[in-house]
CSV table of C-alpha atoms (C1' of nucleotides) in Angstrom, one decimal:
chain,number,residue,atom,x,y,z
E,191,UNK,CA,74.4,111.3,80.2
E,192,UNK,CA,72.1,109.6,82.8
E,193,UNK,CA,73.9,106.9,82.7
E,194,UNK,CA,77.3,108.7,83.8
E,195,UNK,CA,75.2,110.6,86.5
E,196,UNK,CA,73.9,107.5,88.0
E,197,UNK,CA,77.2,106.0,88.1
E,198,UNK,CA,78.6,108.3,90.1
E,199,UNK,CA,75.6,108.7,92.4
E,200,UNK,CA,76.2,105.1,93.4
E,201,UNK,CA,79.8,105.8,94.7
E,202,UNK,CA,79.2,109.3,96.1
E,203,UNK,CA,76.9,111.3,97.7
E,204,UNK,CA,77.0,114.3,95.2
E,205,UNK,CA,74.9,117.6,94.1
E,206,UNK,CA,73.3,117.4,90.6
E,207,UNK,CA,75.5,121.6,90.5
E,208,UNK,CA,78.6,119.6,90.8
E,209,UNK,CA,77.7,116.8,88.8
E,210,UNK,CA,76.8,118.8,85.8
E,211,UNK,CA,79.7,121.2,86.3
E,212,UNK,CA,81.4,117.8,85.2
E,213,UNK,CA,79.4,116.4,82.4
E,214,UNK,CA,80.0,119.6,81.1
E,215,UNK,CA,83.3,118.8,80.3
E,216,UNK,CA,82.1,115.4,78.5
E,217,UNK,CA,81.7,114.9,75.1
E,218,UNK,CA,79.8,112.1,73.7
E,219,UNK,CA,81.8,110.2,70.7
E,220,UNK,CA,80.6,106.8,69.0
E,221,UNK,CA,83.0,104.6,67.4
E,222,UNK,CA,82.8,102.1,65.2
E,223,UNK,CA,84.2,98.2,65.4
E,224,UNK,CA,87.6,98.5,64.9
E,225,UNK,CA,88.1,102.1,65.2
E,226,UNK,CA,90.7,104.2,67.1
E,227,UNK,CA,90.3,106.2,70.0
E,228,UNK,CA,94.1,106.0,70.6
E,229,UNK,CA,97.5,104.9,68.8
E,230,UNK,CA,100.6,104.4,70.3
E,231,UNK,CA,103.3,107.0,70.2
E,232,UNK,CA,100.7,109.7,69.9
E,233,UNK,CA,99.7,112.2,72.7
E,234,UNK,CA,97.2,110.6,75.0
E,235,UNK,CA,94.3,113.5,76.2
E,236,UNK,CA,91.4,112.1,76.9
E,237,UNK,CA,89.6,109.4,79.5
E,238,UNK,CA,87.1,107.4,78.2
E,239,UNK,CA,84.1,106.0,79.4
E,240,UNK,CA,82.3,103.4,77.8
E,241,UNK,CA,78.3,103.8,78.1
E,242,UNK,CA,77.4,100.9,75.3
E,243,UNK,CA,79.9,99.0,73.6
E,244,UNK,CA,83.6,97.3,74.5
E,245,UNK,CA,87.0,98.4,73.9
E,246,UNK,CA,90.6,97.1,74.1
E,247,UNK,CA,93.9,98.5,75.6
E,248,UNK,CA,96.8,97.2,74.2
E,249,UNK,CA,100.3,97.1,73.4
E,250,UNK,CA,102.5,95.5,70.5
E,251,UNK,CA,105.4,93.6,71.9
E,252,UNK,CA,108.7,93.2,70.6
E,253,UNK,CA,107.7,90.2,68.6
E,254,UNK,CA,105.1,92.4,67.1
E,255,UNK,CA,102.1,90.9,68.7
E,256,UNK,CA,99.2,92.5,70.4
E,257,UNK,CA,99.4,92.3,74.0
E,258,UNK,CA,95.8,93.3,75.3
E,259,UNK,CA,95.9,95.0,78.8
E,260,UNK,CA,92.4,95.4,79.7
E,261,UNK,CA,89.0,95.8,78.4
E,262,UNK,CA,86.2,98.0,79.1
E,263,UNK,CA,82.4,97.4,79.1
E,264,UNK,CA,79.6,99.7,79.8
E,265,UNK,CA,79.7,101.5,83.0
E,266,UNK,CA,84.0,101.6,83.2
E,267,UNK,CA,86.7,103.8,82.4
E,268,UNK,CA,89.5,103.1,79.9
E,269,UNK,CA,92.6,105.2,79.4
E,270,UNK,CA,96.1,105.3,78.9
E,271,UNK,CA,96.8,106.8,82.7
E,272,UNK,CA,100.7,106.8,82.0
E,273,UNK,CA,100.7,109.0,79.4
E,274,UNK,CA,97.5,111.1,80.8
E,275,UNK,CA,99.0,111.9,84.0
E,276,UNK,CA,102.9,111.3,83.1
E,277,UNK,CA,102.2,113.7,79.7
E,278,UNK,CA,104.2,111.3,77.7
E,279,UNK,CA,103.4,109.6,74.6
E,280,UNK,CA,101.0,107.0,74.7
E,281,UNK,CA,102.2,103.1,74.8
E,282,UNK,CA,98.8,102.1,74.5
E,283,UNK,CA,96.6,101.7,71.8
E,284,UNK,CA,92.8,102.3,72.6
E,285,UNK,CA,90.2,100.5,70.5
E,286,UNK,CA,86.8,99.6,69.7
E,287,UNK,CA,86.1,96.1,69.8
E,288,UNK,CA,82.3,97.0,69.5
E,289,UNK,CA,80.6,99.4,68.0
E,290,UNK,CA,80.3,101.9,71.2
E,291,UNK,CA,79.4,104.6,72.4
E,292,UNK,CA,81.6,106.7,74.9
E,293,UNK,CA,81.5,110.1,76.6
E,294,UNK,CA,85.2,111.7,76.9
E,295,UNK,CA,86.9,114.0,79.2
E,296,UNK,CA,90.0,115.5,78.9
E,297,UNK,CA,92.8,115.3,81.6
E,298,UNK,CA,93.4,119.2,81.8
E,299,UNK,CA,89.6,119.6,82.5
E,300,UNK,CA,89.3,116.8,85.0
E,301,UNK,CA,92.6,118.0,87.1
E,302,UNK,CA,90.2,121.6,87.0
E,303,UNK,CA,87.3,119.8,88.4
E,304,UNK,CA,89.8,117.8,90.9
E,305,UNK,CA,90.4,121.4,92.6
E,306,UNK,CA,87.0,122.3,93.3
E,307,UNK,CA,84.8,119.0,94.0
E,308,UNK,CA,85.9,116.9,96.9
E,309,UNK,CA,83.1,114.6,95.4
E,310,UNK,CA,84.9,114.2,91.9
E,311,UNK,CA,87.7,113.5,94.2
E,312,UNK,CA,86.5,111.2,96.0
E,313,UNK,CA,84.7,109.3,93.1
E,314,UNK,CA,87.8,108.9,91.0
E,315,UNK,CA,89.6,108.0,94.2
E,316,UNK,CA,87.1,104.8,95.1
E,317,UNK,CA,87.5,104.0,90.4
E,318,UNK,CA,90.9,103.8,91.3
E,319,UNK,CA,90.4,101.7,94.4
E,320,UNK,CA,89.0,99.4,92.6
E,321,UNK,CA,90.6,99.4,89.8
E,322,UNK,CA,94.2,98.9,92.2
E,323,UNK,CA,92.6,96.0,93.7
E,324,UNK,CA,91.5,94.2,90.7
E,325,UNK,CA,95.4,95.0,89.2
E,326,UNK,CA,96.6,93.1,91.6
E,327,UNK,CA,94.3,90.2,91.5
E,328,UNK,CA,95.6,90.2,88.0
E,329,UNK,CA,98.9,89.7,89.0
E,330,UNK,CA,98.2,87.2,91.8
E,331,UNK,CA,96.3,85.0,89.1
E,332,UNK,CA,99.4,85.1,87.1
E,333,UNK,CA,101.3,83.9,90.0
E,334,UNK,CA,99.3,81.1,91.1
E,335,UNK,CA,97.3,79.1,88.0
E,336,UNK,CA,98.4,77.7,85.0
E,337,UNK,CA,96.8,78.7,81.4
E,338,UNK,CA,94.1,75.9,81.7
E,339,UNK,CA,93.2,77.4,85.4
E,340,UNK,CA,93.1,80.6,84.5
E,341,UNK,CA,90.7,80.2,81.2
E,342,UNK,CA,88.2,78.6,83.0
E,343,UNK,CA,88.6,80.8,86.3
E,344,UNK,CA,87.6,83.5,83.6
E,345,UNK,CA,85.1,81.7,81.6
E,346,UNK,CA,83.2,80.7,85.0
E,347,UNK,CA,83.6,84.8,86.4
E,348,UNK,CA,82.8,86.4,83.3
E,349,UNK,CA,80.5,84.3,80.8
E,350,UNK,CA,78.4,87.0,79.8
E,351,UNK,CA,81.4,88.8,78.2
E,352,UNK,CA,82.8,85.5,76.4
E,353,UNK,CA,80.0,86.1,73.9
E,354,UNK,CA,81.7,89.7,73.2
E,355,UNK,CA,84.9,89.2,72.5
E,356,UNK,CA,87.3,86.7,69.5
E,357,UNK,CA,88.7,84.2,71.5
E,358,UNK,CA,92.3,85.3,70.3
E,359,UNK,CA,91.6,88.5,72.3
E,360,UNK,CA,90.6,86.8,75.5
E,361,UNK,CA,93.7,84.7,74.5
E,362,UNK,CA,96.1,87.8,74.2
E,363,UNK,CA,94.6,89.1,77.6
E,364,UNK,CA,95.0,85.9,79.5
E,365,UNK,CA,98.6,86.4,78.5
E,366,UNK,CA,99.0,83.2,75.9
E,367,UNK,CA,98.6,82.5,72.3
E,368,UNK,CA,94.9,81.6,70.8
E,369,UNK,CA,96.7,78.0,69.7
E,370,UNK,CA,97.0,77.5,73.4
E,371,UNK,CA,93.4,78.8,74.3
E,372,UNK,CA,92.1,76.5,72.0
E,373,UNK,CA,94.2,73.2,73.0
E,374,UNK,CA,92.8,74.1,76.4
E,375,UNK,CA,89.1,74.2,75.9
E,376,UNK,CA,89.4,70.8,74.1
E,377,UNK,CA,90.5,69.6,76.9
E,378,UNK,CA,87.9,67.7,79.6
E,379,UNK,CA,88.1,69.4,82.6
Q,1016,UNK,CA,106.3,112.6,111.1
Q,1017,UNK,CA,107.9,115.3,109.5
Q,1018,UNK,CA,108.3,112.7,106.7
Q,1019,UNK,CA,105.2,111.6,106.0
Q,1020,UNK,CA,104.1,115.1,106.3
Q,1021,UNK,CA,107.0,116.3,103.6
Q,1022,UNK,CA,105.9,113.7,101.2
Q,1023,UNK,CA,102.0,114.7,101.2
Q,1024,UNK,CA,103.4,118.5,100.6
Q,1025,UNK,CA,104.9,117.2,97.5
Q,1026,UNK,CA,101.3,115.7,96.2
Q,1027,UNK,CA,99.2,118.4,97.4
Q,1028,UNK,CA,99.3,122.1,98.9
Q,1029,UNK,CA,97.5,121.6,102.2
Q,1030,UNK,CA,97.3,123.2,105.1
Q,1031,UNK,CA,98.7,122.6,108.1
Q,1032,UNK,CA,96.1,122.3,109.8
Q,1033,UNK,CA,94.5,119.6,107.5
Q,1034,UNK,CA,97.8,118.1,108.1
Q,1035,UNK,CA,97.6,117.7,111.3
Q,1036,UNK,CA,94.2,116.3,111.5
Q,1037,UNK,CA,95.4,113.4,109.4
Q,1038,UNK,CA,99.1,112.8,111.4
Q,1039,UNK,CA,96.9,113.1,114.3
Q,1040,UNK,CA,95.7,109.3,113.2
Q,1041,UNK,CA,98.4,108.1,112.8
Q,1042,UNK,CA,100.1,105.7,115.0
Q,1043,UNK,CA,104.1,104.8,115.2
Q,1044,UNK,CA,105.1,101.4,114.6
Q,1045,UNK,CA,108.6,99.4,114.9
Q,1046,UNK,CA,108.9,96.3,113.2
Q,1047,UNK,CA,111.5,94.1,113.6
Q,1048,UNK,CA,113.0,92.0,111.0
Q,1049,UNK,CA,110.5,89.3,110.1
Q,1050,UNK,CA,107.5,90.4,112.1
Q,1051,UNK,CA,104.9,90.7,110.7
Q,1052,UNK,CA,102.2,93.6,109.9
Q,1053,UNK,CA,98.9,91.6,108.8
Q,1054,UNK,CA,98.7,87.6,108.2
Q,1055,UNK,CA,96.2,85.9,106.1
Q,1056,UNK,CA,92.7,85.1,107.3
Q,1057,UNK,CA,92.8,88.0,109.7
Q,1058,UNK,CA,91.1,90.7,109.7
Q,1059,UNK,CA,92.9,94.0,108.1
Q,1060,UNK,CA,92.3,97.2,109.6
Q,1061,UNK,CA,95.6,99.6,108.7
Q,1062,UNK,CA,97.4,101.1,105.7
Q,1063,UNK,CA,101.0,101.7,106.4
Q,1064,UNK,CA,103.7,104.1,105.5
Q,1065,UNK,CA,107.3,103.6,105.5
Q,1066,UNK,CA,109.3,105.3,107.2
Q,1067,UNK,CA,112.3,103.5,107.9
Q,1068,UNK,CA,113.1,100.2,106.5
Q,1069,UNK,CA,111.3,97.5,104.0
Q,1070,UNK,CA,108.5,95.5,103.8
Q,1071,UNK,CA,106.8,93.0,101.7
Q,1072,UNK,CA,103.3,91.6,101.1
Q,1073,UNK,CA,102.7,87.9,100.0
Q,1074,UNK,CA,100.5,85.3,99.7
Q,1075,UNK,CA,100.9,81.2,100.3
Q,1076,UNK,CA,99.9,79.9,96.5
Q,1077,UNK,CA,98.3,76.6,96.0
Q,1078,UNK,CA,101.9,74.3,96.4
Q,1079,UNK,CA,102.7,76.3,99.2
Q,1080,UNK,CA,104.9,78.6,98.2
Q,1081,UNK,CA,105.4,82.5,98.9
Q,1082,UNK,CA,104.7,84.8,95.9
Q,1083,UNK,CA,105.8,88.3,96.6
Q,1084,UNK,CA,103.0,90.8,95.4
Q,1085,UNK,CA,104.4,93.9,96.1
Q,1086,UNK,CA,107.4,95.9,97.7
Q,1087,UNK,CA,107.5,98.9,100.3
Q,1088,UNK,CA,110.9,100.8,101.2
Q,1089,UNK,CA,110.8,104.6,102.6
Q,1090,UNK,CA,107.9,107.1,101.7
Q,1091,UNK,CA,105.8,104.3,100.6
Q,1092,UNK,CA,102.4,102.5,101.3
Q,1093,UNK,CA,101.4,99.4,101.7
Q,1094,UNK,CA,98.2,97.2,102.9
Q,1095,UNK,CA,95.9,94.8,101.8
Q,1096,UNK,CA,93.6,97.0,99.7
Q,1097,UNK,CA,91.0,94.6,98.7
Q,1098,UNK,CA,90.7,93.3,102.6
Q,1099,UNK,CA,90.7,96.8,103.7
Q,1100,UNK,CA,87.7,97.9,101.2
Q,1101,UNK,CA,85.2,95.0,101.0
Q,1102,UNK,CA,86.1,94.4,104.6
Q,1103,UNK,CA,87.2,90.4,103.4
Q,1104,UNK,CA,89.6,88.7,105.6
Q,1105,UNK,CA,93.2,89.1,104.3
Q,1106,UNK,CA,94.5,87.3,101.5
Q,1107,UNK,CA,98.0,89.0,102.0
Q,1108,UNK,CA,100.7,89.1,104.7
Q,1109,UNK,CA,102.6,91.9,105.1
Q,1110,UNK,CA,105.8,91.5,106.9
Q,1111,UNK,CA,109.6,93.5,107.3
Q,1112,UNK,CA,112.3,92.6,105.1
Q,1113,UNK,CA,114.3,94.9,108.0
Q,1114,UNK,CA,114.0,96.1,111.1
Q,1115,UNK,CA,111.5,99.2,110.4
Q,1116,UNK,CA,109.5,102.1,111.6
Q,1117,UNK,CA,106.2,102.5,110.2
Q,1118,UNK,CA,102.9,104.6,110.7
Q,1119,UNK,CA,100.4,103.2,110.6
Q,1120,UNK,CA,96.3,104.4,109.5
Q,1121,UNK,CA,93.2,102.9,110.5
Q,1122,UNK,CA,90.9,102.5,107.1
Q,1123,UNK,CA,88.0,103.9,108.8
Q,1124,UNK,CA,89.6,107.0,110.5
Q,1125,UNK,CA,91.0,107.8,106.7
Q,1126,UNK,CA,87.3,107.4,105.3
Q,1127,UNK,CA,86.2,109.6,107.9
Q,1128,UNK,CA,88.8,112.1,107.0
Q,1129,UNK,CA,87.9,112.0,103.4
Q,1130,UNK,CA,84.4,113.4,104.0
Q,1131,UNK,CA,86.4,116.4,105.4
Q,1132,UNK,CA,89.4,117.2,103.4
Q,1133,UNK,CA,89.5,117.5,99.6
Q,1134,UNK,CA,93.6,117.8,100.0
Q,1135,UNK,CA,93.7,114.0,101.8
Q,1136,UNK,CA,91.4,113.2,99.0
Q,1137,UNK,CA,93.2,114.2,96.2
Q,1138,UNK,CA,96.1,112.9,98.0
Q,1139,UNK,CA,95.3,109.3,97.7
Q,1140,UNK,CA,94.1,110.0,94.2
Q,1141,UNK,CA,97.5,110.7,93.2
Q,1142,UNK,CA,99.3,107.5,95.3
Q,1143,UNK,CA,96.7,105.6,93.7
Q,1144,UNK,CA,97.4,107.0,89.9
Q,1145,UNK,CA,101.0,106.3,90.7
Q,1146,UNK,CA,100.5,102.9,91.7
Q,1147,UNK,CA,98.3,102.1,88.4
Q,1148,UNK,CA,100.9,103.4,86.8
Q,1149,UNK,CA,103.1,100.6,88.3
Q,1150,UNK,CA,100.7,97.9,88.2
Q,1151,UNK,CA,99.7,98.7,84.6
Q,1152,UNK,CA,103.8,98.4,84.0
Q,1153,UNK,CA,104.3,95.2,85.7
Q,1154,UNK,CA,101.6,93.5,83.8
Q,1155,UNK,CA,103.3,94.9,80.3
Q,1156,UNK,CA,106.8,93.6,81.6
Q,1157,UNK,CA,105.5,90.2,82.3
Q,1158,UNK,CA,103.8,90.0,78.9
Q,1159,UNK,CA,106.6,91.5,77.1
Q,1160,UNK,CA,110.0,90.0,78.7
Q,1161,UNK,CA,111.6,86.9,79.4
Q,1162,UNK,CA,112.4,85.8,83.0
Q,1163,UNK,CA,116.3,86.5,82.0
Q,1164,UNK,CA,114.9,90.3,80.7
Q,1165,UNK,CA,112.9,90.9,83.9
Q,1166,UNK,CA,115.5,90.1,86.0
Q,1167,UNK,CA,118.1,92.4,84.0
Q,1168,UNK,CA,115.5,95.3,83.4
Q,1169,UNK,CA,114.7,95.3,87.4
Q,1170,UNK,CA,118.3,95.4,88.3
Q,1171,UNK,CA,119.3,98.3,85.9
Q,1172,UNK,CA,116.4,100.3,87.2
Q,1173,UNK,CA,116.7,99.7,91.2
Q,1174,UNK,CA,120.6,98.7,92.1
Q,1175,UNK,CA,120.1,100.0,95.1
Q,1176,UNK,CA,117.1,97.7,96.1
Q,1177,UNK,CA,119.1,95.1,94.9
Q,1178,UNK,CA,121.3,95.1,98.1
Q,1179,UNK,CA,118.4,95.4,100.3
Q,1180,UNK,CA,116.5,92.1,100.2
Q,1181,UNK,CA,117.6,88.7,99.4
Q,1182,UNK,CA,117.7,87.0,96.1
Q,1183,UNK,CA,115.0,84.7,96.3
Q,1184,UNK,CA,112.7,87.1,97.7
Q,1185,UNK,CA,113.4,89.1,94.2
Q,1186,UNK,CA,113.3,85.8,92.2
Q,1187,UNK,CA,109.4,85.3,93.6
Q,1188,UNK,CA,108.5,89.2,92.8
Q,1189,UNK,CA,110.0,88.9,89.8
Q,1190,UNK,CA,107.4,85.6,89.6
Q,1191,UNK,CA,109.9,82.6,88.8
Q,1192,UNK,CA,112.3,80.3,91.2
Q,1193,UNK,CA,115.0,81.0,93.0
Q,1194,UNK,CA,117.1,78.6,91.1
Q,1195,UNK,CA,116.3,80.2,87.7
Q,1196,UNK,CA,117.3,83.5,89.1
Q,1197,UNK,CA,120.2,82.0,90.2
Q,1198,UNK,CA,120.8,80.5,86.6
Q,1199,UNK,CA,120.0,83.8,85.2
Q,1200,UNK,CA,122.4,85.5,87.2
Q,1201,UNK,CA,125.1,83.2,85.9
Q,1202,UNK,CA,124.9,83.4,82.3
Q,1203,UNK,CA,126.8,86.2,80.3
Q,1204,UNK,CA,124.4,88.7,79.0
J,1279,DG,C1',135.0,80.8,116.3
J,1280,DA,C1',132.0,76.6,116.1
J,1281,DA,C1',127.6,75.1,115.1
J,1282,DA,C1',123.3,76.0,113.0
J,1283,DA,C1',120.4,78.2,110.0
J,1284,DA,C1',119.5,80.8,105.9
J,1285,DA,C1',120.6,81.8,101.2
J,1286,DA,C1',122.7,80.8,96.8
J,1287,DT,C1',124.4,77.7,93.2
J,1288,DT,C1',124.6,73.8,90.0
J,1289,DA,C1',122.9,70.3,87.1
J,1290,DA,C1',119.7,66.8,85.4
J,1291,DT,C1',115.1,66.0,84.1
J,1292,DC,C1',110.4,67.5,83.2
J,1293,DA,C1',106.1,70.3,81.9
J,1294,DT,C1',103.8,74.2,80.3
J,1295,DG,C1',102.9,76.8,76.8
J,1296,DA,C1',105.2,79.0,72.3
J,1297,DT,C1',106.1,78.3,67.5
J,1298,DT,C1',105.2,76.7,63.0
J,1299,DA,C1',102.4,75.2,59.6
J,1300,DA,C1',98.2,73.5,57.7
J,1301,DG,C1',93.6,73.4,57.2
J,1302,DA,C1',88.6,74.0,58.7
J,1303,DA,C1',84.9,76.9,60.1
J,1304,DA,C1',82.6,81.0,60.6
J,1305,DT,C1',81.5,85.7,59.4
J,1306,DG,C1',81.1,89.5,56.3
J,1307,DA,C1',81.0,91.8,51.9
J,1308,DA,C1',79.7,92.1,47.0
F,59,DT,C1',75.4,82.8,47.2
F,60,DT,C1',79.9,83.1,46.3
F,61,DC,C1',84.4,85.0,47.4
F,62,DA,C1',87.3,86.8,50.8
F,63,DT,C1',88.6,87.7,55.2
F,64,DT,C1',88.6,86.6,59.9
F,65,DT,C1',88.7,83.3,63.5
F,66,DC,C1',89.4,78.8,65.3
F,67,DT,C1',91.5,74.2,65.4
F,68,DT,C1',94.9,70.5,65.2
F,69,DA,C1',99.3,68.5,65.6
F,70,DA,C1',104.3,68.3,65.6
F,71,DT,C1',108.4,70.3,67.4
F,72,DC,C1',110.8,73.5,70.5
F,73,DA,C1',112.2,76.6,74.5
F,74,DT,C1',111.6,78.6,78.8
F,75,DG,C1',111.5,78.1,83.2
F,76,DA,C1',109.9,74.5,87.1
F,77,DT,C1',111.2,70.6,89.8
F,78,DT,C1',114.2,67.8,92.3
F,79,DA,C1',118.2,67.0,94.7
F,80,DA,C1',122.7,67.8,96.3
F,81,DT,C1',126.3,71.0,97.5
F,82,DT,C1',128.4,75.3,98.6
F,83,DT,C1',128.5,79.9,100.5
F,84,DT,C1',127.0,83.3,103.6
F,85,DT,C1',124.9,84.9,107.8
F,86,DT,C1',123.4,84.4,112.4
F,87,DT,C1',123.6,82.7,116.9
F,88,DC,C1',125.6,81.0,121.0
DNA sequence: GAAAAAAATTAATCATGATTAAGAAATGAA
DNA sequence: TTCATTTCTTAATCATGATTAATTTTTTTC
């Protein structure tokens, strides 16, 4: 729960009352490899975030292959945040990918919080800040390098996570097929 | 400014006098046709609104091409967020598809006004919910859909954007050539 | 309303990355 | 320590959409 606290601490300026007014509301879960915290089509209630561990967003496409959307390591936030806020049902699937551990909150008690701590506010504001920015880094990598470009653009940014993750995944979230990923690393640069 | 103020009502009960200390920041803009806002390299210092008109932000990819990143028409935002926030220069432009009236906020004046007002706060939060909302869509589209799909699925869902830029500028947000569009365009569905 | 500029179309060729189909290597379970 | 499952690799063929180049259509400007 320190962890969380300390998180937060380094985005705002915040009083231990309001922060544990909000870890209140969390709930510690662990999940195994492989395990569900969310399956499409069913109602979406929670955010998650990830204190130890990894986990996968993703989608099954009309072929009936897994798209991954995003992954989550310790210290971020994963969540379905169409179906959270939209109160639809979820198109995302949520999933361990690690055994983890994760603290929970639900949406209803988070909008609660949202009315009385400009803080919580303010914290959730500069996640999603962030998390708008790198979106749209996302897209402008798709717009401007080819597979090969964007593996190793990866590989070099993020070489610590390569370790955690099959390379069909990292393959599925770069947007191509793992027969592709590994053509590509055979390849001399 | 009536509009701008309307549209924040809709987001969030605030007063008016919170209102007003935020429209008091803000500064009117007209744009003609193919000015531009913000150009790459510079230094970004303002988030605009929409009021009247259409604008786009790009960037200038490796061959030299523009690739359209995002879209604003009336009661919208748009900026450079990552230039804005880590105080980089811009990687964007931002320039009118029309001849358009914007306001326009600097980033620092809306920081300072987050300290103060949980409303403008949660405000943002909920433009910035929205737009991962959008962001999270577009990546699922462009996993999911072929060029010909993307173009049809965009047309069903905004006709009446259709008729307000040109085709080629849709072709590159839509992240392929204008001749493929025009291809696209061409062949019975 | 003529000339110029901007936007859209067409068609041929080309390249990136998908698909299919084996098989090899690594990991995990009994 | 063997069997089974999961993950990764290789290679051939195929499809989507890029590139190039020319032409037509539309819009703007004088």
């Amino acid at each position: 729960m320190e962890e969380i606290k300390n998180h937060i601490r380094r985005f705002v300026n915040i009083s231990d009352k309001e922060l544990n007014a909000f870890t209140k509301e969390l709930e510690l879960q662990e999940v195994k490899n492989k395990e569900f915290l969310l399956k499409e089509g069913t109602h979406s209630l929670h955010h998650y975030f990830v204190v130890k561990g990894c986990l996968r967003s993703f989608f099954i496409n009309k072929k009936g292959v897994e798209k991954i959307v995003n992954f989550a390591i310790e210290d971020w936030w994963i969540s379905d945040y169409d179906s959270l806020i939209n109160k639809t049902p979820a198109y995302l699937n949520i999933q361990a990918v690690e055994d983890s551990i994760v603290l929970k909150i639900p949406q209803e008690k988070l909008e609660a919080l949202f009315e009385t701590s400009t803080n919580l506010n303010s914290y959730f504001r500069k996640i999603l800040e962030i998390v708008r920015i790198a979106d749209q880094k996302r897209v402008q990598f798709m717009f401007n390098m080819s597979g090969k470009e964007m593996y190793e653009h990866f590989r070099d940014n993020n070489p610590e996570f390569m370790q955690r993750v099959p390379q069909y995944m990292l393959a599925s979230y770069l947007g191509f097929t793992p027969e592709f990923l590994s053509k590509v690393r055979g390849l001399q640069e």
